[in-house]
Amino acid sequence: MTRLLFAAALLAALTAHAQNYPTRPVKLIVPFPAGSATDQVARVVGAELQQALGQAFVVENKAGAQGAIAAAEVAKAAPDGYTLMLTTNTPHAANPSLFKKLNYDPVKDFTPITRYGTTSFMLMVRPDFPAKDLKSFLAHVRSQPGKLSAGYGSSGSQVSVAMLKQLGKLDVVEVPYKGIPQAVTDTMGGSLQFTFVDLANALAQAKGGKLRGLAVTSGKRSALAPDVPAIAEELPGYEIIAWFALMAPAKTPPEIVRVLHDAIAKALASRDVSDKLRAGGTDAVSSTPQELDDLVHEEYPRNRELIKRMKLKID
């Protein structure tokens, strides 16, 4: 009887708490470094949530282990809506097949809220790289087996490199990084010959003349960079797309999930927010919590098969 009364009191307290949510600042944990595509989208979404709900949504970058460090922290957080994760397909769909052991369960440890965008990657080299287009790039790399290096900072960019190697029959050295910005820095510095950069950063690098884009990983040319060919134009079957989503710890009250979902859905429907994301290389895409849950479950087997075919592993 005492336990039942305690449970009822706890439920009543959580319901009251959820109805007033939020009453203090909320942490938005980002699994990749400052300057990454996930970070940029998080700051747009955080600003919109702050404006809609009247409390600060503070972005905290917890990079490392392909997003596993951030995911493990959020998984252990209290399910009260004050610690959220702006995640991607890397920690929530690819990591289970990349790591032998994870300190979190991408499904059981999280409550899905909404998807908020998709993006692709761009194959980038230094302006002085010998090849001037994708076809000559492939020929150049094939002519120097094992002598050139490529960096990656997420599972999306890792799979992008691996698929390029497999379909293009290339032999290159793969170099892992905590995030894509570090791979970009080393490509500009010359210690890497090429890397795959999320469109948010790729467009800025190309505009600044620091790196040159050769191709995109989407199945067709991107409307954000129509003059840049798709890798699939030279290597049929090549396609890599990344997605972004908002997750909360498991057992977060439905009332809090609804408040967050509705605020984001309204923001993504506005032309202003859509344009901000698009300018950063991300297409705004919303979903219901159930649709996001379905997406994660669908991506599991697809990523497992892809990673198995590419023979990829982190540990």
Coordinates of C-alpha atoms in Angstrom, one line a residue:
M1 CA 0.0 0.0 0.0
T2 CA 2.8 2.4 0.9
R3 CA 4.5 1.7 -2.4
L4 CA 1.3 2.4 -4.3
L5 CA 0.9 5.7 -2.5
F6 CA 4.5 6.6 -3.2
A7 CA 4.1 5.7 -6.9
A8 CA 0.9 7.8 -7.1
A9 CA 2.5 10.7 -5.4
L10 CA 5.5 10.5 -7.7
L11 CA 3.3 10.4 -10.8
A12 CA 1.4 13.4 -9.6
A13 CA 4.6 15.3 -9.0
L14 CA 5.9 14.5 -12.5
T15 CA 2.7 15.5 -14.1
A16 CA 2.6 18.8 -12.3
H17 CA 6.3 19.3 -13.2
A18 CA 5.6 18.6 -16.9
Q19 CA 2.7 21.0 -17.0
N20 CA 5.0 23.9 -16.0
Y21 CA 8.0 22.8 -18.1
P22 CA 10.5 24.4 -18.5
T23 CA 11.1 26.4 -15.3
R24 CA 14.9 26.6 -15.6
P25 CA 17.6 26.4 -18.3
V26 CA 17.8 23.2 -20.4
K27 CA 21.1 21.5 -21.6
L28 CA 21.3 20.5 -25.2
I29 CA 24.1 17.9 -25.5
V30 CA 25.8 17.8 -28.9
P31 CA 27.9 14.7 -29.7
F32 CA 30.3 16.6 -32.0
P33 CA 32.6 19.6 -31.7
A34 CA 31.8 23.3 -32.0
G35 CA 31.5 24.2 -35.6
S36 CA 30.2 20.8 -36.8
A37 CA 27.0 20.5 -38.7
T38 CA 25.2 19.1 -35.6
D39 CA 26.5 22.0 -33.5
Q40 CA 25.3 24.6 -36.0
V41 CA 21.8 23.1 -36.2
A42 CA 21.7 22.8 -32.4
R43 CA 22.2 26.5 -32.0
V44 CA 19.4 27.3 -34.5
V45 CA 17.0 24.9 -32.8
G46 CA 18.1 26.0 -29.3
A47 CA 17.5 29.6 -30.1
E48 CA 14.0 28.8 -31.4
L49 CA 13.2 26.7 -28.3
Q50 CA 14.3 29.5 -26.0
Q51 CA 12.1 32.0 -27.8
A52 CA 9.1 29.7 -27.8
L53 CA 9.4 28.3 -24.2
G54 CA 11.0 31.2 -22.4
Q55 CA 14.0 29.5 -20.9
A56 CA 17.6 29.2 -22.1
F57 CA 18.6 26.1 -24.1
V58 CA 22.3 25.9 -23.6
V59 CA 24.4 23.9 -26.1
E60 CA 27.2 21.7 -24.6
N61 CA 29.6 20.0 -27.0
K62 CA 30.7 16.5 -25.8
A63 CA 32.7 15.2 -28.7
G64 CA 34.5 11.8 -28.9
A65 CA 34.0 8.1 -29.7
Q66 CA 31.7 8.9 -32.6
G67 CA 29.1 10.5 -30.3
A68 CA 29.1 7.6 -27.8
I69 CA 30.4 9.8 -25.0
A70 CA 27.6 12.3 -25.3
A71 CA 25.0 9.5 -25.8
A72 CA 26.1 7.7 -22.6
E73 CA 25.8 10.9 -20.6
V74 CA 22.3 11.7 -21.8
A75 CA 21.2 8.1 -21.3
K76 CA 22.1 8.4 -17.6
A77 CA 20.5 11.8 -17.1
A78 CA 17.3 12.3 -15.1
P79 CA 14.2 12.0 -17.4
D80 CA 13.0 15.5 -16.5
G81 CA 13.4 17.3 -19.8
Y82 CA 16.4 19.3 -18.6
T83 CA 19.1 17.3 -20.4
L84 CA 18.4 16.6 -24.1
M85 CA 20.6 15.3 -27.0
L86 CA 20.7 16.7 -30.5
T87 CA 21.8 13.5 -32.1
T88 CA 22.5 12.1 -35.6
N89 CA 22.4 8.7 -37.3
T90 CA 26.0 8.1 -36.0
P91 CA 25.3 7.5 -32.3
H92 CA 21.8 6.3 -32.8
A93 CA 22.0 4.0 -35.8
A94 CA 25.6 3.3 -36.8
N95 CA 27.5 3.0 -33.5
P96 CA 25.9 -0.3 -32.5
S97 CA 27.5 -1.9 -35.5
L98 CA 30.8 0.0 -35.2
F99 CA 31.6 -0.7 -31.5
K100 CA 31.9 -4.0 -29.8
K101 CA 30.5 -2.4 -26.6
L102 CA 28.5 0.7 -25.9
N103 CA 27.7 2.3 -22.6
Y104 CA 24.2 3.1 -23.8
D105 CA 21.3 1.5 -25.8
P106 CA 20.2 3.7 -28.6
V107 CA 16.6 2.5 -28.3
K108 CA 16.0 1.5 -24.7
D109 CA 17.8 4.5 -23.1
F110 CA 16.1 7.3 -25.1
T111 CA 12.8 8.9 -25.7
P112 CA 12.4 10.1 -29.3
I113 CA 11.1 13.6 -29.8
T114 CA 11.5 14.7 -33.4
R115 CA 13.7 14.6 -36.4
Y116 CA 14.8 18.1 -37.5
G117 CA 16.9 17.8 -40.7
T118 CA 19.0 15.9 -43.2
T119 CA 22.2 16.7 -45.0
S120 CA 24.9 15.0 -47.1
F121 CA 28.7 15.3 -47.4
M122 CA 31.1 16.8 -49.9
L123 CA 34.4 15.3 -51.0
M124 CA 36.9 18.1 -50.5
V125 CA 40.6 18.6 -51.4
R126 CA 43.0 21.5 -51.2
P127 CA 42.8 24.1 -54.0
D128 CA 46.3 22.9 -55.3
F129 CA 45.3 19.2 -55.4
P130 CA 46.3 17.8 -58.9
A131 CA 42.9 16.6 -59.9
K132 CA 40.3 19.2 -60.9
D133 CA 37.2 17.0 -61.1
L134 CA 35.9 13.7 -59.7
K135 CA 37.0 11.5 -62.7
S136 CA 40.6 12.7 -62.6
F137 CA 40.5 12.5 -58.8
L138 CA 39.7 8.8 -58.9
A139 CA 42.4 8.2 -61.5
H140 CA 45.0 10.1 -59.5
V141 CA 44.2 8.2 -56.3
R142 CA 44.3 4.9 -58.1
S143 CA 47.7 5.8 -59.5
Q144 CA 49.2 6.0 -55.9
P145 CA 47.9 3.0 -54.0
G146 CA 48.5 3.3 -50.2
K147 CA 50.2 6.7 -50.5
L148 CA 47.3 9.1 -49.9
S149 CA 45.3 9.6 -46.7
A150 CA 41.7 10.5 -46.0
G151 CA 40.2 11.8 -42.7
Y152 CA 36.8 11.3 -41.1
G153 CA 35.1 12.6 -38.0
S154 CA 31.7 10.8 -37.9
S155 CA 30.3 7.5 -39.0
G156 CA 28.7 9.3 -42.0
S157 CA 32.1 10.6 -43.2
Q158 CA 33.7 7.2 -42.3
V159 CA 31.3 5.3 -44.4
S160 CA 31.6 7.9 -47.1
V161 CA 35.4 7.2 -47.3
A162 CA 34.9 3.4 -47.1
M163 CA 32.2 3.3 -49.8
L164 CA 34.4 5.5 -52.1
K165 CA 37.3 3.1 -51.5
Q166 CA 35.1 0.1 -52.3
L167 CA 33.2 1.3 -55.3
G168 CA 36.1 3.3 -56.7
K169 CA 38.6 0.5 -56.0
L170 CA 40.9 2.9 -54.1
D171 CA 43.7 2.1 -51.7
V172 CA 44.0 5.0 -49.2
V173 CA 45.0 5.3 -45.5
E174 CA 42.0 6.2 -43.3
V175 CA 42.6 8.6 -40.3
P176 CA 40.0 9.0 -37.6
Y177 CA 39.2 12.3 -35.8
K178 CA 36.9 13.4 -33.0
G179 CA 35.0 15.5 -35.4
I180 CA 34.9 16.7 -39.0
P181 CA 36.3 20.2 -38.2
Q182 CA 39.7 18.7 -37.2
A183 CA 39.8 16.6 -40.4
V184 CA 39.1 19.8 -42.3
T185 CA 42.0 21.6 -40.6
D186 CA 44.5 18.8 -41.4
T187 CA 43.3 18.7 -45.0
M188 CA 43.9 22.4 -45.4
G189 CA 47.3 21.9 -43.7
G190 CA 48.3 19.1 -46.1
S191 CA 48.6 16.2 -43.7
L192 CA 45.5 14.7 -45.3
Q193 CA 44.9 14.6 -49.0
F194 CA 41.1 14.6 -48.8
T195 CA 38.1 14.4 -46.5
F196 CA 34.3 14.3 -46.5
V197 CA 32.8 17.5 -45.0
D198 CA 29.1 18.0 -44.1
L199 CA 27.5 20.5 -46.4
A200 CA 27.2 23.1 -43.6
N201 CA 31.0 23.4 -43.4
A202 CA 31.7 22.4 -47.0
L203 CA 29.9 25.4 -48.5
A204 CA 31.7 27.8 -46.2
Q205 CA 35.1 26.3 -47.0
A206 CA 34.4 26.4 -50.7
K207 CA 33.2 30.0 -50.5
G208 CA 36.4 31.0 -48.6
G209 CA 38.6 29.2 -51.2
K210 CA 40.3 27.1 -48.5
L211 CA 39.1 23.8 -49.8
R212 CA 37.7 22.7 -53.2
G213 CA 34.6 20.5 -53.5
L214 CA 34.7 17.7 -56.1
A215 CA 31.5 15.8 -55.4
V216 CA 28.6 15.2 -53.0
T217 CA 27.4 12.0 -51.4
S218 CA 23.7 12.4 -52.1
G219 CA 22.3 10.2 -54.9
K220 CA 21.7 13.3 -57.0
R221 CA 23.3 16.8 -57.1
S222 CA 22.3 19.0 -54.2
A223 CA 20.2 22.1 -54.8
L224 CA 22.6 23.8 -52.3
A225 CA 25.5 23.1 -54.7
P226 CA 24.1 22.4 -58.1
D227 CA 27.4 22.8 -59.9
V228 CA 29.0 20.0 -57.8
P229 CA 28.4 16.5 -59.2
A230 CA 27.2 13.5 -57.2
I231 CA 29.7 10.8 -56.7
A232 CA 27.0 8.5 -58.1
E233 CA 27.6 10.0 -61.5
E234 CA 30.9 8.3 -61.7
L235 CA 30.2 5.5 -59.2
P236 CA 26.6 4.2 -59.6
G237 CA 25.0 3.1 -56.3
Y238 CA 26.9 5.6 -54.2
E239 CA 24.7 7.5 -51.7
I240 CA 25.2 8.7 -48.1
I241 CA 22.7 10.9 -46.2
A242 CA 22.9 11.9 -42.6
W243 CA 19.9 12.9 -40.3
F244 CA 19.6 15.0 -37.2
A245 CA 17.1 14.4 -34.3
L246 CA 16.2 15.4 -30.8
M247 CA 16.2 12.8 -28.1
A248 CA 15.5 12.8 -24.3
P249 CA 16.4 10.2 -21.7
A250 CA 14.1 7.1 -21.5
K251 CA 10.9 7.6 -19.4
T252 CA 10.7 11.3 -20.1
P253 CA 7.0 12.3 -19.4
P254 CA 4.9 12.4 -22.5
E255 CA 3.8 16.0 -21.6
I256 CA 7.3 17.2 -21.8
V257 CA 7.9 15.4 -25.1
R258 CA 4.8 17.0 -26.5
V259 CA 5.9 20.5 -25.4
L260 CA 9.3 20.1 -27.1
H261 CA 7.9 18.4 -30.2
D262 CA 5.2 21.0 -30.8
A263 CA 7.7 23.9 -30.4
I264 CA 10.2 22.4 -32.8
A265 CA 7.5 21.4 -35.4
K266 CA 6.2 25.0 -35.3
A267 CA 9.7 26.4 -35.7
L268 CA 10.6 24.1 -38.6
A269 CA 7.4 25.0 -40.4
S270 CA 8.5 28.7 -40.5
R271 CA 10.3 30.0 -43.6
D272 CA 12.8 31.9 -41.5
V273 CA 14.1 28.8 -39.6
S274 CA 14.0 26.6 -42.8
D275 CA 16.1 29.2 -44.6
K276 CA 18.6 29.4 -41.7
L277 CA 19.1 25.6 -41.8
R278 CA 19.2 25.5 -45.5
A279 CA 21.9 28.2 -45.6
G280 CA 23.9 25.9 -43.4
G281 CA 23.5 22.9 -45.7
T282 CA 20.6 21.3 -43.9
D283 CA 17.1 20.5 -45.2
A284 CA 14.5 21.0 -42.5
V285 CA 12.6 17.8 -41.8
S286 CA 10.2 17.2 -38.9
S287 CA 8.6 14.0 -37.6
T288 CA 6.4 12.7 -34.9
P289 CA 8.1 10.9 -32.0
Q290 CA 6.8 7.6 -33.4
E291 CA 8.1 8.3 -36.9
L292 CA 11.6 9.0 -35.4
D293 CA 11.4 5.8 -33.4
D294 CA 10.5 3.9 -36.6
L295 CA 13.4 5.6 -38.4
V296 CA 15.9 4.5 -35.8
H297 CA 14.6 0.9 -36.0
E298 CA 14.8 1.0 -39.8
E299 CA 18.3 2.4 -39.9
Y300 CA 19.7 -0.3 -37.6
P301 CA 19.7 -3.2 -40.1
R302 CA 20.6 -0.9 -43.0
N303 CA 23.6 0.5 -41.2
R304 CA 24.6 -3.0 -40.0
E305 CA 24.6 -4.4 -43.5
L306 CA 26.4 -1.4 -44.9
I307 CA 29.1 -1.4 -42.2
K308 CA 29.5 -5.2 -42.5
R309 CA 29.9 -4.8 -46.3
M310 CA 32.5 -2.1 -45.8
K311 CA 34.3 -4.2 -43.1
L312 CA 34.3 -1.2 -40.7
K313 CA 35.0 -1.3 -36.9
I314 CA 36.1 1.2 -34.3
D315 CA 37.1 -1.3 -31.7

